[in-house]
Short mmCIF file of C-alpha atoms and ligand atoms in Angstrom, two decimals:
data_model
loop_
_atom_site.label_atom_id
_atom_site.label_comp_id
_atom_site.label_asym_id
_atom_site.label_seq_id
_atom_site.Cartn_x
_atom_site.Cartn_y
_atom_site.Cartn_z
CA UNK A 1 7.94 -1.82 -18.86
CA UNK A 2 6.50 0.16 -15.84
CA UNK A 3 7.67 -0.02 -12.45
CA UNK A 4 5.77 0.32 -10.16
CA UNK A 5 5.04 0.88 -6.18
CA UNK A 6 2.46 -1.80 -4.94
CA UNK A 7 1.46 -1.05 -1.51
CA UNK A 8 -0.30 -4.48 0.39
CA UNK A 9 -2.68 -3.36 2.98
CA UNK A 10 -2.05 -4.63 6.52
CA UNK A 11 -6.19 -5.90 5.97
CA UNK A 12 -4.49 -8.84 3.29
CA UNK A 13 -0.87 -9.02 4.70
CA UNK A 14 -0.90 -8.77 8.62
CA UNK A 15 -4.64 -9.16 10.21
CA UNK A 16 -3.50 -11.59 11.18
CA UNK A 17 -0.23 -12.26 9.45
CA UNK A 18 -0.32 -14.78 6.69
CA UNK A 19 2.73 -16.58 5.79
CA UNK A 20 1.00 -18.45 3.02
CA UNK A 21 -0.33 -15.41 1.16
CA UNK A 22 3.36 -13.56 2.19
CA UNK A 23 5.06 -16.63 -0.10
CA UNK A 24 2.07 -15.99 -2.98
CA UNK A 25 3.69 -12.42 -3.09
CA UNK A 26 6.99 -13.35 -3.38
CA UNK A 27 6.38 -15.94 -5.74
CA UNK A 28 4.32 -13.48 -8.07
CA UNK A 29 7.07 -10.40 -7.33
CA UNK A 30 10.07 -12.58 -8.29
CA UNK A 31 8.33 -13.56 -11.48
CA UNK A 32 7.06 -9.85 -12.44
CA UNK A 33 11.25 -8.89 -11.66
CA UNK A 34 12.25 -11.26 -13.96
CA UNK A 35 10.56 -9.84 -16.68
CA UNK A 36 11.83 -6.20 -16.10
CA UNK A 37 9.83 -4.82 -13.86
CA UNK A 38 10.86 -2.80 -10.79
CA UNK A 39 8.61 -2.52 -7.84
CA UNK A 40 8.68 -0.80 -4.40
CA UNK A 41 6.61 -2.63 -1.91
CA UNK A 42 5.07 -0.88 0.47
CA UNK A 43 3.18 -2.97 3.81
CA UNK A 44 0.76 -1.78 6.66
CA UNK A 45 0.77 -3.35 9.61
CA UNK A 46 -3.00 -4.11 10.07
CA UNK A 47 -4.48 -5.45 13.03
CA UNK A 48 -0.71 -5.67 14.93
CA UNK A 49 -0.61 -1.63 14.16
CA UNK A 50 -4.26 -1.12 15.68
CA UNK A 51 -3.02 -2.90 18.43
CA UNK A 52 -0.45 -1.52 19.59
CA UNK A 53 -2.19 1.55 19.52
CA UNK A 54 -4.86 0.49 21.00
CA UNK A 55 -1.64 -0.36 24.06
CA UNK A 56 -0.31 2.84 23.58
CA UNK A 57 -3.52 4.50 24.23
CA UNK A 58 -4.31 2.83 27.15
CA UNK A 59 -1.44 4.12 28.62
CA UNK A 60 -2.10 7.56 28.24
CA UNK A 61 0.50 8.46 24.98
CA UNK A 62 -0.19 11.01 22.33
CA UNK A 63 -1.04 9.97 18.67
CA UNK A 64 2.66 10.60 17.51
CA UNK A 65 3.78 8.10 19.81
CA UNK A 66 0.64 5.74 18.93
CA UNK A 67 1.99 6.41 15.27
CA UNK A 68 5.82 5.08 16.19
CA UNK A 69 4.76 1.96 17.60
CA UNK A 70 2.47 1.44 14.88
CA UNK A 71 4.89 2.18 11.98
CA UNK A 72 7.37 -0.80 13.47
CA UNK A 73 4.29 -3.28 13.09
CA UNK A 74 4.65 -2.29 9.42
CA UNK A 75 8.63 -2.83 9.51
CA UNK A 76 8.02 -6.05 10.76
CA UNK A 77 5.51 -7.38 8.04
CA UNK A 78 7.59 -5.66 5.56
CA UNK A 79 11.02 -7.75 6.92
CA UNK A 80 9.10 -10.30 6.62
CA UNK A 81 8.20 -10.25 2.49
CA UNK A 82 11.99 -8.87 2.54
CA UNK A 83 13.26 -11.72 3.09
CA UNK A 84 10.94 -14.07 1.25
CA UNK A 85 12.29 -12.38 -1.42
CA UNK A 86 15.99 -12.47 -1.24
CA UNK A 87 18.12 -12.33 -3.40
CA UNK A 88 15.71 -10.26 -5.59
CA UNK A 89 14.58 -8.06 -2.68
CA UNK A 90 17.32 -6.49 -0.44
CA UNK A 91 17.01 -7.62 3.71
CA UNK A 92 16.92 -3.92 4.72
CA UNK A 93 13.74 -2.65 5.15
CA UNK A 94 14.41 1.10 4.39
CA UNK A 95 13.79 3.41 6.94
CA UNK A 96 13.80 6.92 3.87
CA UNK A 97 12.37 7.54 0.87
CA UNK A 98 16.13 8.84 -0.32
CA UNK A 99 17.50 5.68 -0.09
CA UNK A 100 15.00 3.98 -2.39
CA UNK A 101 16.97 5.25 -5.63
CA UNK A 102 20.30 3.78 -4.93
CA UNK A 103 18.34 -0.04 -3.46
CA UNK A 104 16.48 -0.10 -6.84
CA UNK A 105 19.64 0.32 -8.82
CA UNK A 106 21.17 -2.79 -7.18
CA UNK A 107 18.02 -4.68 -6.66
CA UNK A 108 14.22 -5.28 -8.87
CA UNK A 109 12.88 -4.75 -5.60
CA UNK A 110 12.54 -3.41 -2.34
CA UNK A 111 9.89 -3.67 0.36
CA UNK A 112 9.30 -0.72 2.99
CA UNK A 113 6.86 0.00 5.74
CA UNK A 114 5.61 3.16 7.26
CA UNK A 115 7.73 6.50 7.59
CA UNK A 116 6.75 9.04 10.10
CA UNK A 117 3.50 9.76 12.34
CA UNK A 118 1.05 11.44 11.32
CA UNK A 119 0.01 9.13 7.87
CA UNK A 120 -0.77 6.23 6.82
CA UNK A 121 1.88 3.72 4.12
CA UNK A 122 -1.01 4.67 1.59
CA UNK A 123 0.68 8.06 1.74
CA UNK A 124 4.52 6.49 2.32
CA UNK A 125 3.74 4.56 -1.18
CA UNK A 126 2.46 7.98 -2.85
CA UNK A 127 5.83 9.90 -1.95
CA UNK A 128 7.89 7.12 -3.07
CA UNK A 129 5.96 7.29 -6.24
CA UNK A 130 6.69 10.63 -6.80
CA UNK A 131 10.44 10.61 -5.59
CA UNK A 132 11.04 7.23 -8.19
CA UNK A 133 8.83 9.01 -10.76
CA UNK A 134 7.08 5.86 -11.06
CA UNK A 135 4.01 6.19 -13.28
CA UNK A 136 2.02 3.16 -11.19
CA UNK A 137 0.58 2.62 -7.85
CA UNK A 138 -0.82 -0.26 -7.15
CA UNK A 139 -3.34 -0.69 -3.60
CA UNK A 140 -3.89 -4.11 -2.52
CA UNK A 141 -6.95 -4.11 0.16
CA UNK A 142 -9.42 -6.41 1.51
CA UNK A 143 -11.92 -5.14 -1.29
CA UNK A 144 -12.41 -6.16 -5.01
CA UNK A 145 -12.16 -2.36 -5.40
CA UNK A 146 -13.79 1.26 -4.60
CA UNK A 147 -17.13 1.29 -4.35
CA UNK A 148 -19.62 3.62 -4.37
CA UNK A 149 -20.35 2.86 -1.28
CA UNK A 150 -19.40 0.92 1.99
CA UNK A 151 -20.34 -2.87 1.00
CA UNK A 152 -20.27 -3.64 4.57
CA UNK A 153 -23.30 -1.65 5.66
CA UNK A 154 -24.92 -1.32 2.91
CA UNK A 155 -25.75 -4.47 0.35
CA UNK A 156 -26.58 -2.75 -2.49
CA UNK A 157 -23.25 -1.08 -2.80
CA UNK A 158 -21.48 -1.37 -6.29
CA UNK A 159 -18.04 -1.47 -7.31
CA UNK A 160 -16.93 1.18 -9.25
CA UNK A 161 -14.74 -0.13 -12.28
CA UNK A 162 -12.84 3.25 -13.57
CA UNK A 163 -13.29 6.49 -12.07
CA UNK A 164 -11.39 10.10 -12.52
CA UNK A 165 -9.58 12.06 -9.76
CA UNK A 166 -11.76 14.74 -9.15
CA UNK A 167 -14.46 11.70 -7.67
CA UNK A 168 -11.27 10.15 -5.95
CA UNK A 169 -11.28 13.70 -4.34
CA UNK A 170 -14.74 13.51 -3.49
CA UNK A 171 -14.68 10.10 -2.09
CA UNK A 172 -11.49 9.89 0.06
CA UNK A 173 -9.97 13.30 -0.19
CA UNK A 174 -12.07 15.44 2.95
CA UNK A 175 -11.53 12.56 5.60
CA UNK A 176 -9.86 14.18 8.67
CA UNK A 177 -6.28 11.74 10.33
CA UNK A 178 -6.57 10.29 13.09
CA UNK A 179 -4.05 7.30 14.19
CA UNK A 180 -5.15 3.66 12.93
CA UNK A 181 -7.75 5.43 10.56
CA UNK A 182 -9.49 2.74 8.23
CA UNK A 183 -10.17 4.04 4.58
CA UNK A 184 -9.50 2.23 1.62
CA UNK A 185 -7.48 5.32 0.50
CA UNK A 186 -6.64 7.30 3.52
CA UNK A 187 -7.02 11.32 2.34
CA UNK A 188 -3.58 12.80 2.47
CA UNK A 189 -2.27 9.79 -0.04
CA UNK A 190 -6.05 10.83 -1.93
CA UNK A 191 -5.34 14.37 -2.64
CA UNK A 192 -1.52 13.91 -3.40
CA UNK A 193 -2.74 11.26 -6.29
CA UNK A 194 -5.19 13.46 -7.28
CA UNK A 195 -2.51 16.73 -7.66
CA UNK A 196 -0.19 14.66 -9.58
CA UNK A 197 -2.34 12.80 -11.22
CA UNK A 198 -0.69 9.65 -10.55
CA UNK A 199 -2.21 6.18 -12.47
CA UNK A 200 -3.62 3.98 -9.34
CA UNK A 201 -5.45 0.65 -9.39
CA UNK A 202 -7.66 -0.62 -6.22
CA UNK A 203 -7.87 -4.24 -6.12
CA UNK A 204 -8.53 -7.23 -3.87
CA UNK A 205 -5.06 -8.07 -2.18
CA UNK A 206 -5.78 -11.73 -1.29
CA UNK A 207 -5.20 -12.92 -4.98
CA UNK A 208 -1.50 -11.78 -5.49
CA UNK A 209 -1.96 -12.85 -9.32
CA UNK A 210 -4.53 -9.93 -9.80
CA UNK A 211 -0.86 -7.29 -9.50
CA UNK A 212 0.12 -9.35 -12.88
CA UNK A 213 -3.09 -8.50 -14.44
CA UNK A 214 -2.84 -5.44 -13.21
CA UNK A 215 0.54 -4.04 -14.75
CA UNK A 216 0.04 -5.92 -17.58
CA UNK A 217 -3.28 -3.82 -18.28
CA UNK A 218 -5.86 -6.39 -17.57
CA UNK A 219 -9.26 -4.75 -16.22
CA UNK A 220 -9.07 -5.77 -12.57
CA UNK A 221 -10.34 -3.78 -9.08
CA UNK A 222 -11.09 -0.25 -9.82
CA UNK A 223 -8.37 1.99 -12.05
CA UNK A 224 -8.62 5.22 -10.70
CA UNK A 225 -7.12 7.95 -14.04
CA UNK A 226 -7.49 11.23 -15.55
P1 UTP B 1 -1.04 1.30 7.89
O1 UTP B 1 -0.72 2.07 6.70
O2 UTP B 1 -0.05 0.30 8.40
O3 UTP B 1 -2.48 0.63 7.72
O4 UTP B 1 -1.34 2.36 9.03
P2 UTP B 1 -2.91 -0.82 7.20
O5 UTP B 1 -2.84 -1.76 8.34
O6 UTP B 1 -2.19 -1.19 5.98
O7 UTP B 1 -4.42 -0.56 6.87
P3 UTP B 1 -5.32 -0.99 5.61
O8 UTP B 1 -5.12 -2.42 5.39
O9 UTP B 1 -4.86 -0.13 4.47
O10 UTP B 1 -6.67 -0.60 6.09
C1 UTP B 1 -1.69 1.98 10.33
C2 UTP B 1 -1.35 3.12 11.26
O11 UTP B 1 0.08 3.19 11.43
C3 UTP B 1 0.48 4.53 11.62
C4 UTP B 1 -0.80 5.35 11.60
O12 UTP B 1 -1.32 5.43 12.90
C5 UTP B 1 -1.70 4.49 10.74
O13 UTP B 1 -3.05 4.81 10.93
N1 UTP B 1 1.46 4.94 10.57
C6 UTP B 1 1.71 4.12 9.50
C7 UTP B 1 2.12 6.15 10.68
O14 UTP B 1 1.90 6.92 11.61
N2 UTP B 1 3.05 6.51 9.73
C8 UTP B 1 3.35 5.72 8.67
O15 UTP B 1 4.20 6.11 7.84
C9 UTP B 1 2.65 4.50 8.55
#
């Protein structure tokens, strides 16, 4: 059975925050726990995050205090699946990746926001991957997948179904940071999954039933693999 880390952009969860797909989640993470599985949730904070750094700057504050702000608009969506979740799902909302080892012994699973400036929870959910050694990452976004290019502009765009990590790399890993940045895989979290090769599958968020058919090894979104 594989656990895995499923990280729920703040695009489905939080712009603005929807209870009703928040209970979908819960409903579909309780059943998936049941079975086995053991999952680390990991939320954005969407359009809360971009605002409050859009407050912060307004007023004049540097991007590492833009970031801070931001990462509690994550907490907060992440309390929130926390404790649609209970009992399965501790209520704390850990603040360090070293704690994750010792929730997930007690509990199927736990549900984090962001860390520290200067990233984005795509790159929070890649470092918990690694510290669990969890062979799965899951990215739930606003998208049905990558594709080969952005759908918005451009109509003819495609979605790509499977693709290695060297075109991750080329797609997502030579974007420069900046706070609030808006990439379906932002590129620190690209070139970590890329070095450790780490199984990821990009998939639309607002249909929480697509994570069952996705750790169960349906074709769904894009499955990004060596
Ligand atoms: P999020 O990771 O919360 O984005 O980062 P999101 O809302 O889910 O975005 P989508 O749905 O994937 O597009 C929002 C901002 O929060 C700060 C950064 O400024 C980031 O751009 N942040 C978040 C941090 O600084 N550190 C973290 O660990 C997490």
């Amino acid at each position: 059975m594989p656990d895995f880390v499923l990280r729920i952009g703040g695009s489905v969860l939080a712009s603005p925050i929807n209870p009703r797909l928040i209970t979908g989640y819960s409903r579909v993470l309780r059943r998936l726990a049941s079975e086995g599985f053991r999952i680390l949730v990991v939320t954005g904070g969407g359009e809360l995050a971009r605002r409050l750094i859009g407050y912060a700057r307004s007023m004049g504050m540097p991007v590492d205090s833009q970031d801070r702000v931001a990462i509690q608009a994550s907490r907060v969506v992440a309390q929130l699946l926390a404790e649609a979740l209970k009992p399965v799902a501790p209520s704390e909302v850990p603040y360090r990746i070293g704690r994750l080892p010792r929730l997930l012994e007690r509990f199927k699973v736990v549900v984090m926001g962001g860390l520290r400036p200067g990233m984005t929870t795509d790159t929070v959910a890649v470092l918990a991957a690694l510290k669990l050694g969890f062979p799965l990452l899951i990215k739930a976004t606003d998208r049905d997948g990558v594709y080969d290019k952005d759908p918005s502009i451009y109509p003819d765009a495609s979605k790509i179904d499977s693709m290695d990590f060297d075109r991750l790399m080329d797609m997502f890993g030579r974007i420069h940071y900046k706070a609030g940045l808006k990439s379906i895989i932002d590129p620190k979290a690209a070139r970590l999954i890329a070095r450790h090769r780490i199984k990821t599958v990009v998939l639309n968020g607002f249909k929480p039933e697509n994570i069952e058919l996705a750790v169960k090894g349906h074709k769904v979104g894009t499955i990004i693999h060596g």
